Coordinates of C-alpha atoms (C1' of nucleotides) in Angstrom, one line a residue:
Chain A
M1 CA 22.0 5.8 -30.9
R2 CA 21.6 6.2 -34.5
S3 CA 22.8 9.8 -34.2
T4 CA 20.5 12.6 -35.2
K5 CA 20.1 11.3 -38.5
S6 CA 16.2 11.6 -39.3
M7 CA 14.1 11.2 -36.4
S8 CA 10.7 9.9 -36.8
V9 CA 7.4 9.8 -35.2
M10 CA 4.7 7.5 -36.0
I11 CA 1.0 8.2 -36.3
V12 CA -1.5 5.4 -36.1
E13 CA -5.0 6.1 -37.3
N14 CA -7.2 4.4 -39.8
N15 CA -8.9 7.7 -41.0
S16 CA -6.7 9.5 -43.4
M17 CA -8.4 12.9 -42.8
I18 CA -7.8 12.6 -38.9
R19 CA -4.4 11.2 -39.5
D20 CA -3.5 14.1 -41.8
A21 CA -4.7 16.7 -39.7
Y22 CA -2.2 15.3 -36.7
V23 CA 0.6 15.3 -38.9
R24 CA 0.1 18.7 -39.9
L25 CA -0.2 19.8 -36.3
L26 CA 2.7 18.1 -35.3
R27 CA 4.8 19.2 -38.2
R28 CA 4.2 22.6 -37.6
D29 CA 5.9 22.0 -33.9
M30 CA 8.7 19.7 -35.3
P31 CA 9.8 20.7 -38.6
S32 CA 12.7 18.2 -38.6
V33 CA 10.9 15.3 -37.9
T34 CA 9.9 12.5 -40.6
F35 CA 6.3 11.2 -39.9
I36 CA 5.4 7.7 -40.6
E37 CA 1.7 7.2 -41.1
C38 CA -0.1 4.1 -40.5
D39 CA -3.7 3.1 -40.9
S40 CA -3.9 0.3 -38.9
S41 CA -2.3 -1.2 -35.8
T42 CA -1.1 -4.2 -37.8
A43 CA 0.8 -2.0 -40.1
A44 CA 2.2 -0.1 -37.2
V45 CA 3.5 -3.2 -35.6
S46 CA 5.3 -4.2 -38.6
T47 CA 6.7 -0.9 -39.2
V48 CA 7.9 0.1 -35.9
T49 CA 10.6 -2.6 -36.4
A50 CA 12.0 -1.0 -39.6
D51 CA 12.0 2.6 -38.6
Q52 CA 12.4 3.2 -35.0
P53 CA 10.4 5.9 -34.2
V54 CA 11.2 8.2 -31.0
L55 CA 7.6 8.4 -30.5
M56 CA 4.2 6.6 -31.4
V57 CA 1.0 8.3 -31.6
I58 CA -2.0 6.0 -31.4
L59 CA -5.4 7.6 -32.3
N60 CA -8.4 5.8 -31.5
Y61 CA -7.1 3.2 -29.2
D62 CA -10.4 1.4 -28.7
L63 CA -10.9 1.2 -32.3
A64 CA -11.9 -2.1 -34.0
G65 CA -13.0 -3.5 -30.6
G66 CA -9.5 -4.2 -29.0
Q67 CA -7.8 -5.2 -32.2
S68 CA -5.4 -2.1 -32.0
L69 CA -5.2 -3.2 -28.4
K70 CA -3.4 -6.3 -29.2
G71 CA -1.1 -4.2 -31.3
L72 CA -0.3 -2.2 -28.6
G73 CA 0.6 -5.0 -26.3
V74 CA 2.8 -6.4 -29.0
I75 CA 4.5 -3.0 -29.2
L76 CA 4.7 -2.5 -25.6
R77 CA 6.1 -5.9 -24.9
H78 CA 8.7 -5.7 -27.5
Y79 CA 9.8 -2.3 -28.0
E80 CA 9.7 -0.8 -24.6
T81 CA 12.1 2.0 -25.6
V82 CA 9.4 3.5 -27.9
P83 CA 7.3 5.8 -26.0
V84 CA 3.7 5.5 -27.0
V85 CA 1.0 8.0 -26.5
L86 CA -2.7 7.3 -26.7
V87 CA -5.3 9.9 -28.0
D88 CA -8.9 9.0 -27.3
A89 CA -11.9 10.4 -25.9
P90 CA -12.3 11.1 -22.3
E91 CA -15.0 8.4 -21.8
N92 CA -12.4 5.7 -22.1
A93 CA -10.4 7.0 -19.0
Q94 CA -10.0 3.6 -17.5
I95 CA -8.4 2.2 -20.7
A96 CA -5.9 5.1 -20.5
V97 CA -4.8 4.0 -17.0
N98 CA -4.6 0.2 -18.0
A99 CA -2.5 1.3 -20.9
L100 CA -0.3 3.5 -18.8
N101 CA -0.1 0.5 -16.5
S102 CA 1.0 -1.8 -19.4
G103 CA 3.6 0.5 -20.4
A104 CA 2.5 3.3 -22.5
S105 CA 3.9 6.6 -21.6
G106 CA 0.9 9.1 -22.2
Y107 CA -2.7 9.4 -22.7
I108 CA -4.2 12.6 -24.3
V109 CA -7.8 13.6 -24.6
K110 CA -9.0 14.5 -27.9
S111 CA -10.6 17.7 -26.9
M112 CA -7.4 19.1 -25.4
R113 CA -6.3 22.1 -27.0
S114 CA -3.7 21.8 -29.6
E115 CA -1.0 23.5 -27.5
C116 CA -1.6 21.0 -24.7
V117 CA -1.4 18.1 -27.0
L118 CA 1.8 19.5 -28.3
Q119 CA 3.4 20.1 -24.8
S120 CA 2.3 16.6 -23.6
L121 CA 4.1 15.1 -26.7
R122 CA 7.2 17.0 -26.0
L123 CA 6.9 15.8 -22.4
V124 CA 6.7 12.1 -23.3
M125 CA 9.3 12.5 -25.9
L126 CA 11.7 13.8 -23.2
G127 CA 11.1 10.5 -21.2
E128 CA 8.6 11.8 -19.0
K129 CA 5.0 10.1 -18.6
Y130 CA 1.8 11.9 -18.8
L131 CA -1.6 11.4 -17.8
P132 CA -4.3 13.8 -16.7
S133 CA -5.0 14.0 -13.3
F134 CA -6.7 10.4 -12.6
C135 CA -6.5 10.3 -8.9
A136 CA -9.2 13.1 -8.7
A137 CA -11.1 12.9 -5.7
G138 CA -14.9 11.9 -6.3
H139 CA -17.0 11.5 -3.0
A140 CA -20.0 10.6 -4.7
L141 CA -19.8 6.7 -4.8
G142 CA -22.7 6.8 -7.3
A143 CA -25.2 3.7 -7.2
P144 CA -22.9 0.7 -7.7
E145 CA -25.8 -0.9 -9.6
A146 CA -25.4 1.6 -12.6
L147 CA -21.9 0.1 -13.1
G148 CA -23.8 -2.8 -15.1
A149 CA -21.8 -2.5 -18.5
D150 CA -18.3 -3.9 -18.5
G151 CA -16.5 -1.4 -20.2
T152 CA -13.1 -2.6 -19.0
V153 CA -10.2 -3.7 -20.9
P154 CA -8.0 -6.9 -20.5
G155 CA -5.8 -4.9 -18.4
L156 CA -2.3 -5.9 -20.1
G157 CA 0.4 -6.4 -17.6
T158 CA -1.3 -7.0 -14.6
P159 CA -2.7 -10.4 -13.4
I160 CA -6.1 -8.5 -13.7
G161 CA -5.8 -9.1 -17.6
T162 CA -6.0 -12.9 -17.0
L163 CA -9.4 -12.4 -15.4
S164 CA -12.7 -13.3 -17.5
P165 CA -14.7 -10.4 -18.5
R166 CA -17.2 -11.4 -16.0
R167 CA -14.6 -11.3 -12.9
R168 CA -13.3 -8.4 -14.1
Q169 CA -16.8 -6.7 -13.9
I170 CA -17.2 -8.1 -10.6
L171 CA -13.7 -6.9 -9.5
T172 CA -14.6 -3.4 -10.8
M173 CA -17.9 -3.3 -8.5
V174 CA -15.6 -4.4 -5.7
A175 CA -13.4 -1.7 -6.2
A176 CA -16.2 0.8 -6.5
G177 CA -17.1 -0.3 -2.8
A178 CA -20.0 -2.3 -3.6
P179 CA -20.7 -5.4 -1.2
N180 CA -21.6 -8.6 -2.6
K181 CA -25.4 -8.3 -2.2
V182 CA -25.5 -5.2 -4.1
I183 CA -23.2 -7.0 -6.8
A184 CA -25.3 -10.0 -7.1
R185 CA -28.6 -7.8 -7.4
A186 CA -26.9 -5.7 -10.2
L187 CA -25.7 -8.7 -12.1
S188 CA -29.0 -10.8 -11.2
V189 CA -27.2 -13.8 -9.9
H190 CA -27.0 -15.2 -6.4
E191 CA -24.6 -13.9 -3.9
V192 CA -23.1 -17.1 -3.6
T193 CA -22.0 -17.0 -7.2
V194 CA -20.5 -13.5 -6.4
K195 CA -18.4 -15.1 -3.7
S196 CA -17.6 -17.9 -5.9
H197 CA -16.2 -15.5 -8.5
L198 CA -14.4 -13.7 -5.7
R199 CA -12.4 -16.8 -4.4
V200 CA -11.1 -17.1 -8.0
I201 CA -10.3 -13.3 -8.3
F202 CA -8.6 -13.3 -4.9
R203 CA -6.4 -16.2 -5.9
T204 CA -5.7 -14.7 -9.3
L205 CA -4.5 -11.2 -7.7
G206 CA -2.7 -13.1 -4.8
V207 CA -4.8 -11.4 -2.2
N208 CA -7.2 -12.7 0.5
T209 CA -9.4 -9.5 1.2
R210 CA -11.7 -7.5 -0.9
T211 CA -10.1 -4.3 0.0
Q212 CA -7.0 -5.5 -1.4
A213 CA -8.3 -6.6 -4.4
A214 CA -10.0 -3.2 -4.8
R215 CA -6.6 -1.6 -4.1
L216 CA -5.2 -3.4 -6.9
A217 CA -8.1 -2.9 -9.2
M218 CA -8.1 1.1 -8.7
C219 CA -4.3 1.0 -9.5
A220 CA -5.2 -0.8 -12.8
G221 CA -7.8 2.0 -13.5
L222 CA -11.0 -0.2 -12.4
G223 CA -13.8 1.3 -10.6
L224 CA -12.3 4.8 -10.4
P225 CA -14.7 7.1 -9.1
E226 CA -16.6 8.9 -11.8
T227 CA -13.5 9.0 -14.0
S228 CA -14.6 12.5 -14.0
M229 CA -11.1 13.9 -14.8
V230 CA -10.2 17.5 -15.2
Y231 CA -8.6 16.6 -18.5
D232 CA -9.3 19.6 -20.6
G233 CA -9.1 21.8 -17.5
H234 CA -11.0 24.7 -18.8
S235 CA -11.3 26.1 -15.2
A236 CA -8.7 28.4 -15.3
P237 CA -8.2 30.1 -18.8
P238 CA -5.0 32.0 -18.5
T239 CA -5.9 34.9 -20.5
E240 CA -3.5 34.1 -23.2
S241 CA -0.7 31.7 -24.3
L242 CA 2.6 32.7 -22.8
H243 CA 5.5 31.8 -25.0
Chain B
M1 CA -9.0 39.9 -18.7
R2 CA -6.4 42.5 -17.8
S3 CA -5.3 42.4 -21.6
T4 CA -1.5 41.3 -22.0
K5 CA -0.3 43.8 -19.7
S6 CA 2.6 42.1 -17.5
M7 CA 2.2 38.6 -16.6
S8 CA 3.5 37.7 -13.6
V9 CA 4.7 34.1 -12.2
M10 CA 5.2 34.0 -8.5
I11 CA 7.9 31.7 -6.8
V12 CA 7.6 30.6 -3.3
E13 CA 10.8 29.2 -1.6
N14 CA 12.8 30.3 1.3
N15 CA 16.1 29.6 0.2
S16 CA 17.1 32.5 -2.0
M17 CA 19.7 30.6 -3.9
I18 CA 17.3 27.8 -4.9
R19 CA 14.7 30.5 -5.7
D20 CA 17.0 32.4 -7.9
A21 CA 17.9 29.4 -9.8
Y22 CA 14.6 28.5 -10.9
V23 CA 13.7 32.2 -11.6
R24 CA 16.6 32.0 -14.0
L25 CA 15.7 28.9 -15.3
L26 CA 12.1 29.9 -15.9
R27 CA 13.0 33.4 -17.1
R28 CA 15.2 31.8 -20.0
D29 CA 11.9 30.3 -21.2
M30 CA 9.6 33.1 -20.7
P31 CA 11.2 36.3 -20.9
S32 CA 8.4 38.5 -21.3
V33 CA 6.9 37.4 -17.9
T34 CA 7.7 39.2 -14.5
F35 CA 8.6 37.0 -11.4
I36 CA 7.4 37.7 -8.1
E37 CA 9.7 36.0 -5.5
C38 CA 8.3 35.1 -2.2
D39 CA 10.4 33.7 0.7
S40 CA 7.6 32.2 2.7
S41 CA 4.0 31.0 2.2
T42 CA 2.5 33.9 4.3
A43 CA 4.2 36.2 2.0
A44 CA 3.0 34.3 -0.8
V45 CA -0.6 34.7 0.7
S46 CA -0.6 38.2 1.0
T47 CA 1.2 39.0 -2.3
V48 CA -1.3 36.7 -4.4
T49 CA -3.8 39.2 -3.9
A50 CA -2.2 42.2 -5.2
D51 CA -0.5 40.9 -8.1
Q52 CA -2.7 38.2 -9.7
P53 CA 0.0 35.9 -11.1
V54 CA -1.0 33.5 -13.9
L55 CA 0.8 30.8 -12.2
M56 CA 2.4 29.9 -8.5
V57 CA 5.3 27.9 -8.4
I58 CA 5.8 26.3 -4.8
L59 CA 9.0 24.6 -3.7
N60 CA 9.5 22.8 -0.5
Y61 CA 6.1 22.3 -0.4
D62 CA 6.5 20.1 3.0
L63 CA 8.8 22.8 4.6
A64 CA 8.2 23.9 7.8
G65 CA 6.1 21.2 9.1
G66 CA 3.1 22.0 7.3
Q67 CA 3.1 25.5 7.3
S68 CA 3.4 26.2 3.9
L69 CA 0.6 23.7 3.7
K70 CA -1.8 26.0 5.5
G71 CA -0.9 28.7 3.2
L72 CA -1.7 26.6 0.4
G73 CA -4.8 25.8 1.5
V74 CA -5.7 29.7 1.9
I75 CA -4.6 30.3 -1.6
L76 CA -6.4 27.3 -2.9
R77 CA -9.7 28.3 -1.3
H78 CA -9.7 31.9 -2.2
Y79 CA -7.8 32.1 -5.4
E80 CA -9.0 29.0 -7.3
T81 CA -8.0 30.6 -10.8
V82 CA -4.3 30.7 -9.8
P83 CA -2.8 27.5 -11.1
V84 CA -0.5 26.4 -8.4
V85 CA 2.4 23.9 -9.1
L86 CA 4.2 22.2 -6.4
V87 CA 7.8 21.1 -6.7
D88 CA 9.2 18.8 -4.3
A89 CA 11.0 15.5 -3.6
P90 CA 9.4 12.3 -5.0
E91 CA 9.3 10.7 -1.4
N92 CA 6.4 13.1 -0.8
A93 CA 4.3 11.6 -3.3
Q94 CA 1.2 11.2 -1.3
I95 CA 1.6 15.0 -0.5
A96 CA 1.1 15.5 -3.9
V97 CA -1.9 13.6 -4.4
N98 CA -3.5 15.4 -1.5
A99 CA -2.7 18.7 -3.1
L100 CA -3.7 18.0 -6.2
N101 CA -6.8 16.8 -4.9
S102 CA -7.1 20.1 -3.0
G103 CA -7.1 21.9 -6.1
A104 CA -3.4 22.5 -6.9
S105 CA -2.9 22.0 -10.9
G106 CA 0.6 20.2 -11.0
Y107 CA 3.2 18.4 -8.9
I108 CA 6.8 18.5 -10.3
V109 CA 9.7 16.3 -9.2
K110 CA 12.8 18.2 -8.2
S111 CA 14.9 15.5 -10.1
M112 CA 13.1 16.1 -13.3
R113 CA 15.1 17.5 -16.0
S114 CA 14.7 21.2 -16.5
E115 CA 12.9 20.7 -20.0
C116 CA 10.6 18.5 -18.4
V117 CA 9.9 21.0 -15.6
L118 CA 9.3 23.9 -18.2
Q119 CA 7.1 21.7 -20.4
S120 CA 5.0 20.5 -17.3
L121 CA 4.7 24.4 -16.2
R122 CA 3.6 25.2 -19.8
L123 CA 1.0 22.7 -19.5
V124 CA -0.2 23.8 -16.5
M125 CA -0.3 27.5 -17.5
L126 CA -2.4 26.3 -20.6
G127 CA -5.1 25.1 -18.2
E128 CA -4.2 21.6 -18.0
K129 CA -3.1 19.6 -14.8
Y130 CA -0.1 17.7 -14.5
L131 CA 0.8 14.9 -12.2
P132 CA 3.4 12.2 -12.8
S133 CA 1.8 8.9 -13.3
F134 CA 0.4 8.4 -9.8
C135 CA -2.0 5.5 -10.5
A136 CA 1.1 3.2 -11.2
A137 CA 0.6 -0.5 -10.8
G138 CA 2.2 -1.8 -7.7
H139 CA 1.3 -5.4 -6.7
A140 CA 3.4 -6.1 -3.8
L141 CA 1.6 -4.8 -0.9
G142 CA 4.3 -5.1 1.4
A143 CA 3.8 -5.9 5.1
P144 CA 1.1 -3.3 6.3
E145 CA 2.7 -3.6 9.7
A146 CA 5.5 -1.6 8.4
L147 CA 3.3 1.2 7.8
G148 CA 3.8 2.6 11.3
A149 CA 4.9 5.9 10.8
D150 CA 2.0 8.2 9.9
G151 CA 3.5 10.4 7.3
T152 CA 0.3 11.5 6.3
V153 CA -1.0 14.9 5.3
P154 CA -4.3 16.5 6.7
G155 CA -5.8 16.2 3.4
L156 CA -7.2 19.4 2.7
G157 CA -10.5 19.7 0.8
T158 CA -11.6 16.2 1.8
P159 CA -13.4 15.1 5.0
I160 CA -10.4 13.1 5.4
G161 CA -8.6 16.4 6.8
T162 CA -11.0 16.4 9.6
L163 CA -9.8 13.2 10.9
S164 CA -7.5 12.9 13.8
P165 CA -3.7 12.0 12.9
R166 CA -4.3 8.6 14.8
R167 CA -7.5 7.9 12.6
R168 CA -5.7 9.0 9.5
Q169 CA -3.1 6.6 10.3
I170 CA -5.7 3.8 10.6
L171 CA -7.5 4.8 7.5
T172 CA -4.1 4.5 5.5
M173 CA -3.5 1.1 6.6
V174 CA -7.0 0.0 5.8
A175 CA -6.6 1.6 2.4
A176 CA -3.5 -0.7 2.3
G177 CA -5.5 -3.6 2.4
A178 CA -4.7 -4.3 6.4
P179 CA -7.5 -6.1 8.5
N180 CA -8.3 -4.9 11.8
K181 CA -6.1 -7.3 13.7
V182 CA -3.2 -6.5 11.9
I183 CA -3.8 -2.7 12.4
A184 CA -4.3 -3.4 16.1
R185 CA -1.0 -5.5 16.4
A186 CA 0.8 -2.7 14.4
L187 CA -0.4 0.1 16.7
S188 CA -0.2 -2.0 19.9
V189 CA -3.9 -1.4 20.7
H190 CA -6.9 -3.8 20.9
E191 CA -8.7 -4.7 18.0
V192 CA -11.7 -3.2 19.6
T193 CA -10.3 0.0 19.6
V194 CA -9.5 -0.1 15.8
K195 CA -13.0 -0.9 15.4
S196 CA -14.0 2.0 17.4
H197 CA -12.0 4.4 15.4
L198 CA -13.3 2.9 12.3
R199 CA -16.8 3.8 13.3
V200 CA -16.0 7.4 13.6
I201 CA -14.0 7.4 10.4
F202 CA -16.9 5.8 8.5
R203 CA -19.3 8.4 9.9
T204 CA -16.8 10.9 8.9
L205 CA -16.2 9.8 5.2
G206 CA -19.9 9.1 4.9
V207 CA -19.4 5.5 4.1
N208 CA -20.3 1.9 5.8
T209 CA -17.8 -0.4 4.5
R210 CA -13.9 -0.3 4.9
T211 CA -13.6 -0.8 1.2
Q212 CA -15.6 2.3 0.4
A213 CA -13.2 4.0 3.0
A214 CA -10.2 2.6 1.4
R215 CA -11.2 3.9 -1.7
L216 CA -11.5 7.5 -0.6
A217 CA -8.5 7.0 1.3
M218 CA -6.6 6.0 -1.8
C219 CA -8.2 8.9 -4.0
A220 CA -6.6 11.1 -1.5
G221 CA -3.2 9.6 -1.6
L222 CA -3.3 7.5 1.3
G223 CA -2.0 4.0 1.6
L224 CA -1.0 4.1 -2.1
P225 CA 1.2 1.3 -3.1
E226 CA 4.7 2.1 -2.3
T227 CA 4.4 5.1 -4.1
S228 CA 7.1 3.9 -6.6
M229 CA 6.2 6.5 -9.3
V230 CA 7.8 6.6 -12.6
Y231 CA 8.2 10.1 -12.0
D232 CA 11.4 10.9 -13.7
G233 CA 11.0 8.5 -16.3
H234 CA 14.5 7.9 -17.2
S235 CA 13.4 4.5 -18.8
A236 CA 13.6 5.5 -22.2
P237 CA 16.1 8.2 -23.2
P238 CA 14.9 9.4 -26.4
T239 CA 18.3 9.5 -27.8
E240 CA 18.1 13.3 -28.1
S241 CA 16.0 16.4 -27.4
L242 CA 13.9 17.3 -30.4
H243 CA 13.1 20.7 -31.3
Chain C
dC1 C1' -15.6 -37.1 -28.7
dG2 C1' -13.3 -36.1 -24.2
dT3 C1' -11.1 -32.4 -21.8
dG4 C1' -10.9 -27.9 -19.9
dC5 C1' -12.8 -23.9 -18.4
dG6 C1' -15.9 -20.3 -17.4
dA7 C1' -20.3 -19.3 -15.3
dT8 C1' -23.9 -20.3 -12.3
dC9 C1' -25.7 -22.5 -8.3
dC10 C1' -25.4 -25.2 -3.6
dT11 C1' -24.1 -26.4 1.6
dT12 C1' -21.6 -25.9 5.6
dC13 C1' -18.4 -23.6 8.2
dT14 C1' -15.1 -20.0 10.4
dT15 C1' -13.6 -15.8 10.5
dT16 C1' -14.0 -10.9 9.8
dA17 C1' -16.8 -6.7 10.0
dG18 C1' -19.9 -3.6 11.5
dG19 C1' -23.8 -1.6 14.9
dA20 C1' -25.1 -0.3 19.4
dT21 C1' -24.2 1.3 23.9
dG22 C1' -21.1 2.2 27.7
dA23 C1' -17.4 3.8 30.3
dG24 C1' -12.8 5.3 31.8
dC25 C1' -8.8 8.5 31.3
dC26 C1' -6.5 12.5 29.5
dG27 C1' -5.5 17.1 27.3
dC28 C1' -7.3 21.3 26.2
dA29 C1' -10.3 25.3 25.8
dC30 C1' -14.0 28.2 27.6
Chain D
dG1 C1' -14.5 23.9 36.9
dT2 C1' -17.2 21.9 32.8
dG3 C1' -17.4 20.5 28.6
dC4 C1' -15.7 18.6 24.4
dG5 C1' -12.9 15.5 21.8
dG6 C1' -9.5 11.9 21.4
dC7 C1' -8.0 7.4 22.8
dT8 C1' -8.7 3.4 24.7
dC9 C1' -11.4 -0.7 26.2
dA10 C1' -15.6 -3.6 27.2
dT11 C1' -19.9 -6.6 25.6
dC12 C1' -23.3 -8.1 22.9
dC13 C1' -25.2 -9.0 18.8
dT14 C1' -26.0 -9.1 13.5
dA15 C1' -24.4 -9.2 9.0
dA16 C1' -21.0 -9.7 5.7
dA17 C1' -17.0 -11.9 4.0
dG18 C1' -14.2 -15.8 3.2
dA19 C1' -12.7 -20.9 2.8
dA20 C1' -13.9 -25.6 1.2
dG21 C1' -16.2 -28.7 -1.0
dG22 C1' -18.8 -30.7 -4.8
dA23 C1' -22.4 -30.0 -8.7
dT24 C1' -24.4 -28.4 -13.4
dC25 C1' -24.4 -26.5 -18.0
dG26 C1' -22.5 -24.9 -22.1
dC27 C1' -18.7 -23.9 -25.1
dA28 C1' -14.5 -24.0 -27.6
dC29 C1' -10.4 -26.5 -28.7
dG30 C1' -7.9 -30.5 -30.2

DNA sequence: CGTGCGATCCTTCTTTAGGATGAGCCGCAC
DNA sequence: GTGCGGCTCATCCTAAAGAAGGATCGCACG
């Protein structure tokens, strides 16, 4: 248990300005904690072994086109006891779900107020998991054709991660409720091709209907409705901070 | 904005012992707050008008077979600016999603440590929403036949709420990935009947495929995989509380 | 270079889903 | 009572989905 020697929190971010800002923010709240700063995910991976931090805060999760992703994968696989929190823009919502799904402990949106950030981090350090209301309702399905871009992420930890980008793209549209014909039109391929892909997808996921596949995909964060989170929840300004 | 006059937090719970326990717990953390105690949801509804609390904490959300549910519905509809947090057992996970879906701001599991409870409440009061990792992966679909019991909740705020219990039951199984034949066998009715219900369900939800229906249902918390949340997250005991 | 794999396309076939329409039974409310 | 809605079943029909087989091309890896 290493007693209460010198608890450390690791901050991973390549931009030193931003990294320092976060360290200062956190230090105000946790004066007794030593902060380990890493400017890359590779540095983080090598450092996490030596100093076993009680928390890892990873900024710009999607930076460097998935490089930090691999790093996170390594960390999550080998040091599962370290709570990992991602800080990123709300646009990358599905990335968050994937990460949470893979073992991360929290996802924080950049634009959140600093108080909220701190509270979330405390929650995670207490062993909880935190993610902003992801299962939010969203009835407008939107035109599935507009889903074109992939935007998905390997999806560590689930069989979905073993799918090719193309198949994940198709699975995403299936999860969005699009029929094969629409998917085919959106991808400019023949419907048979979509079906052909789906056969592989079903086999990979171990299901035999599109609804079951959509179910798994949604649980992994793919094709979530409009990912229009309530993240920053500026809806109910509580007049003033309490404590 | 009523200045910083006397901020109040409302606690709704019929059991005075439990209610007092929570009040004491919260008072330790927020000394400057006045607590309004209600022993029923009806009392809460009538009180929320006069004293406009900055937070409502509702215990035993599912108590009295949905009575408090209606109360919550009224509150959520008319006083949307009041953050409402539910405290309940983890078994009622889908209720939570429904509630969050309907406008509640947080769902807290009873078994959470008091620190976590407090942190979550602070988060909510800061305008954030909190729910324990609901989109957790769950690949084991389980036998859809075992879904027999309804266990669902009106689903305030969504068209799903206007469905009859029977149809919600069917929709739940659809969301679980069950084909019509399996649903029919599970309900001991003919497949034609299931299809007949589905037509109504589709029309009500404004969709035309089962996958889209399943999508909406899952967003409302129906048919979620095993609702095996990570709620109390006792996975990574962080050696010690920090601050 | 061959081998593997992803992506694309194809045919044939069976099963499932979905639309349309009608109808009987029951309970509840006006 | 009359009506409405839920639940049940039926028939007919079209469209969509899924299973199984094979085929082509390109690209990467050893």
